[in-house]
Amino acid sequence: MADPITSPGSTDSQNAGTPRPSRAQACRETLFELIRLDGVRGGLIVTPDGLVINSELPPRFPVEALAALAATLGRELELGASRLDRGAFRTALFSADDGTVFVGGSPVGYVTLVADRNVNIDAVRTALGRSVDRLRGTWRTSGAA
């Protein structure tokens, strides 16, 4: 079932005439904006157990394997931050000779981007951080799932 544009029981004065985007739409728009960054090959949003919510990857990328990796990395980052008493992790990156993987924690799960090795790390981290903040805002204003 699709998310409603406005929350049940809301009034016109609460919405101020502006319909809220659905959570699904917010996920699609977030991912689309991120994959348009220079050097980003693709991305996906996955739940903490690895279920793919949205994916925009080149055909040769193994979506399910990347989803499992993203969920594992995200959970380990959350556990590590908790053990170190540092609060929730915001973003992280993993770099190798053939590319870079970015992971951002969100209310729905993990926003994961696959990028070239020489990608502008600061630009992608900044954009990913803003996107995660927007998703948090969407979940807060849309009510409990």
GROMACS .gro file of C-alpha atoms in nm:
model
  145
    1MET     CA    1   0.000   0.000   0.000
    2ALA     CA    2   0.137   0.343  -0.089
    3ASP     CA    3   0.200   0.599   0.180
    4PRO     CA    4  -0.065   0.871   0.196
    5ILE     CA    5   0.038   1.219   0.093
    6THR     CA    6  -0.101   1.362   0.415
    7SER     CA    7  -0.125   1.194   0.749
    8PRO     CA    8  -0.464   1.068   0.870
    9GLY     CA    9  -0.645   1.318   1.087
   10SER     CA   10  -0.446   1.614   0.962
   11THR     CA   11  -0.615   1.939   0.885
   12ASP     CA   12  -0.562   2.191   0.610
   13SER     CA   13  -0.414   2.435   0.860
   14GLN     CA   14  -0.156   2.174   0.962
   15ASN     CA   15  -0.059   2.110   0.600
   16ALA     CA   16  -0.074   2.480   0.502
   17GLY     CA   17  -0.196   2.374   0.159
   18THR     CA   18   0.126   2.189   0.080
   19PRO     CA   19   0.094   1.811   0.055
   20ARG     CA   20   0.378   1.615   0.209
   21PRO     CA   21   0.566   1.374  -0.013
   22SER     CA   22   0.520   1.008   0.063
   23ARG     CA   23   0.803   0.817   0.224
   24ALA     CA   24   0.846   0.609  -0.091
   25GLN     CA   25   0.873   0.925  -0.300
   26ALA     CA   26   1.126   1.070  -0.055
   27CYS     CA   27   1.341   0.756  -0.089
   28ARG     CA   28   1.327   0.766  -0.470
   29GLU     CA   29   1.408   1.137  -0.486
   30THR     CA   30   1.690   1.105  -0.234
   31LEU     CA   31   1.859   0.825  -0.422
   32PHE     CA   32   1.811   0.993  -0.761
   33GLU     CA   33   1.977   1.313  -0.635
   34LEU     CA   34   2.272   1.123  -0.489
   35ILE     CA   35   2.347   0.909  -0.795
   36ARG     CA   36   2.369   1.223  -1.007
   37LEU     CA   37   2.680   1.336  -0.817
   38ASP     CA   38   3.006   1.326  -1.013
   39GLY     CA   39   3.185   0.995  -0.969
   40VAL     CA   40   2.890   0.811  -0.812
   41ARG     CA   41   2.813   0.492  -1.006
   42GLY     CA   42   2.490   0.403  -0.828
   43GLY     CA   43   2.323   0.347  -0.498
   44LEU     CA   44   2.054   0.177  -0.298
   45ILE     CA   45   1.852   0.212   0.018
   46VAL     CA   46   1.818  -0.101   0.229
   47THR     CA   47   1.650  -0.194   0.555
   48PRO     CA   48   1.868  -0.308   0.848
   49ASP     CA   49   1.803  -0.670   0.749
   50GLY     CA   50   1.909  -0.613   0.387
   51LEU     CA   51   1.573  -0.576   0.212
   52VAL     CA   52   1.611  -0.348  -0.090
   53ILE     CA   53   1.381  -0.047  -0.071
   54ASN     CA   54   1.513   0.132  -0.376
   55SER     CA   55   1.801   0.064  -0.611
   56GLU     CA   56   1.967   0.257  -0.892
   57LEU     CA   57   2.270   0.053  -0.993
   58PRO     CA   58   2.436  -0.033  -1.324
   59PRO     CA   59   2.321  -0.370  -1.462
   60ARG     CA   60   2.643  -0.554  -1.377
   61PHE     CA   61   2.619  -0.476  -1.004
   62PRO     CA   62   2.489  -0.761  -0.785
   63VAL     CA   63   2.204  -0.581  -0.607
   64GLU     CA   64   2.131  -0.847  -0.345
   65ALA     CA   65   2.497  -0.893  -0.251
   66LEU     CA   66   2.545  -0.517  -0.221
   67ALA     CA   67   2.227  -0.492  -0.011
   68ALA     CA   68   2.358  -0.760   0.226
   69LEU     CA   69   2.694  -0.581   0.250
   70ALA     CA   70   2.524  -0.245   0.316
   71ALA     CA   71   2.306  -0.392   0.592
   72THR     CA   72   2.602  -0.566   0.754
   73LEU     CA   73   2.822  -0.256   0.743
   74GLY     CA   74   2.540  -0.036   0.870
   75ARG     CA   75   2.462  -0.263   1.163
   76GLU     CA   76   2.829  -0.293   1.256
   77LEU     CA   77   2.869   0.085   1.241
   78GLU     CA   78   2.567   0.130   1.468
   79LEU     CA   79   2.692  -0.131   1.715
   80GLY     CA   80   3.043   0.016   1.715
   81ALA     CA   81   2.915   0.368   1.774
   82SER     CA   82   2.696   0.241   2.055
   83ARG     CA   83   2.983   0.052   2.218
   84LEU     CA   84   3.198   0.365   2.203
   85ASP     CA   85   2.912   0.574   2.345
   86ARG     CA   86   2.923   0.802   2.041
   87GLY     CA   87   2.554   0.803   1.948
   88ALA     CA   88   2.421   0.702   1.609
   89PHE     CA   89   2.663   0.702   1.317
   90ARG     CA   90   2.587   0.952   1.045
   91THR     CA   91   2.798   0.850   0.745
   92ALA     CA   92   3.097   0.630   0.675
   93LEU     CA   93   3.310   0.544   0.377
   94PHE     CA   94   3.509   0.242   0.272
   95SER     CA   95   3.770   0.279   0.002
   96ALA     CA   96   3.952   0.022  -0.211
   97ASP     CA   97   4.158   0.025  -0.530
   98ASP     CA   98   3.853  -0.015  -0.751
   99GLY     CA   99   3.611   0.222  -0.579
  100THR     CA  100   3.453   0.374  -0.271
  101VAL     CA  101   3.139   0.277  -0.080
  102PHE     CA  102   2.952   0.533   0.131
  103VAL     CA  103   2.698   0.433   0.395
  104GLY     CA  104   2.457   0.667   0.572
  105GLY     CA  105   2.219   0.570   0.853
  106SER     CA  106   1.856   0.673   0.815
  107PRO     CA  107   1.527   0.592   0.989
  108VAL     CA  108   1.443   0.335   0.723
  109GLY     CA  109   1.786   0.171   0.707
  110TYR     CA  110   2.100   0.251   0.513
  111VAL     CA  111   2.160   0.475   0.214
  112THR     CA  112   2.453   0.324   0.027
  113LEU     CA  113   2.646   0.471  -0.264
  114VAL     CA  114   2.904   0.307  -0.487
  115ALA     CA  115   3.152   0.554  -0.635
  116ASP     CA  116   3.475   0.574  -0.830
  117ARG     CA  117   3.801   0.562  -0.640
  118ASN     CA  118   3.880   0.926  -0.722
  119VAL     CA  119   3.538   1.065  -0.628
  120ASN     CA  120   3.524   1.393  -0.437
  121ILE     CA  121   3.480   1.238  -0.092
  122ASP     CA  122   3.387   1.561   0.083
  123ALA     CA  123   3.118   1.648  -0.171
  124VAL     CA  124   2.959   1.303  -0.151
  125ARG     CA  125   2.973   1.289   0.230
  126THR     CA  126   2.814   1.632   0.253
  127ALA     CA  127   2.536   1.541   0.009
  128LEU     CA  128   2.480   1.205   0.181
  129GLY     CA  129   2.458   1.376   0.520
  130ARG     CA  130   2.199   1.623   0.391
  131SER     CA  131   2.001   1.341   0.233
  132VAL     CA  132   1.999   1.139   0.555
  133ASP     CA  133   1.880   1.448   0.744
  134ARG     CA  134   1.598   1.497   0.491
  135LEU     CA  135   1.490   1.134   0.530
  136ARG     CA  136   1.488   1.176   0.909
  137GLY     CA  137   1.266   1.482   0.866
  138THR     CA  138   1.033   1.291   0.634
  139TRP     CA  139   0.993   1.012   0.886
  140ARG     CA  140   0.938   1.258   1.171
  141THR     CA  141   0.668   1.458   0.989
  142SER     CA  142   0.498   1.155   0.835
  143GLY     CA  143   0.421   0.996   1.172
  144ALA     CA  144   0.501   0.647   1.296
  145ALA     CA  145   0.530   0.369   1.042
   0.00000   0.00000   0.00000
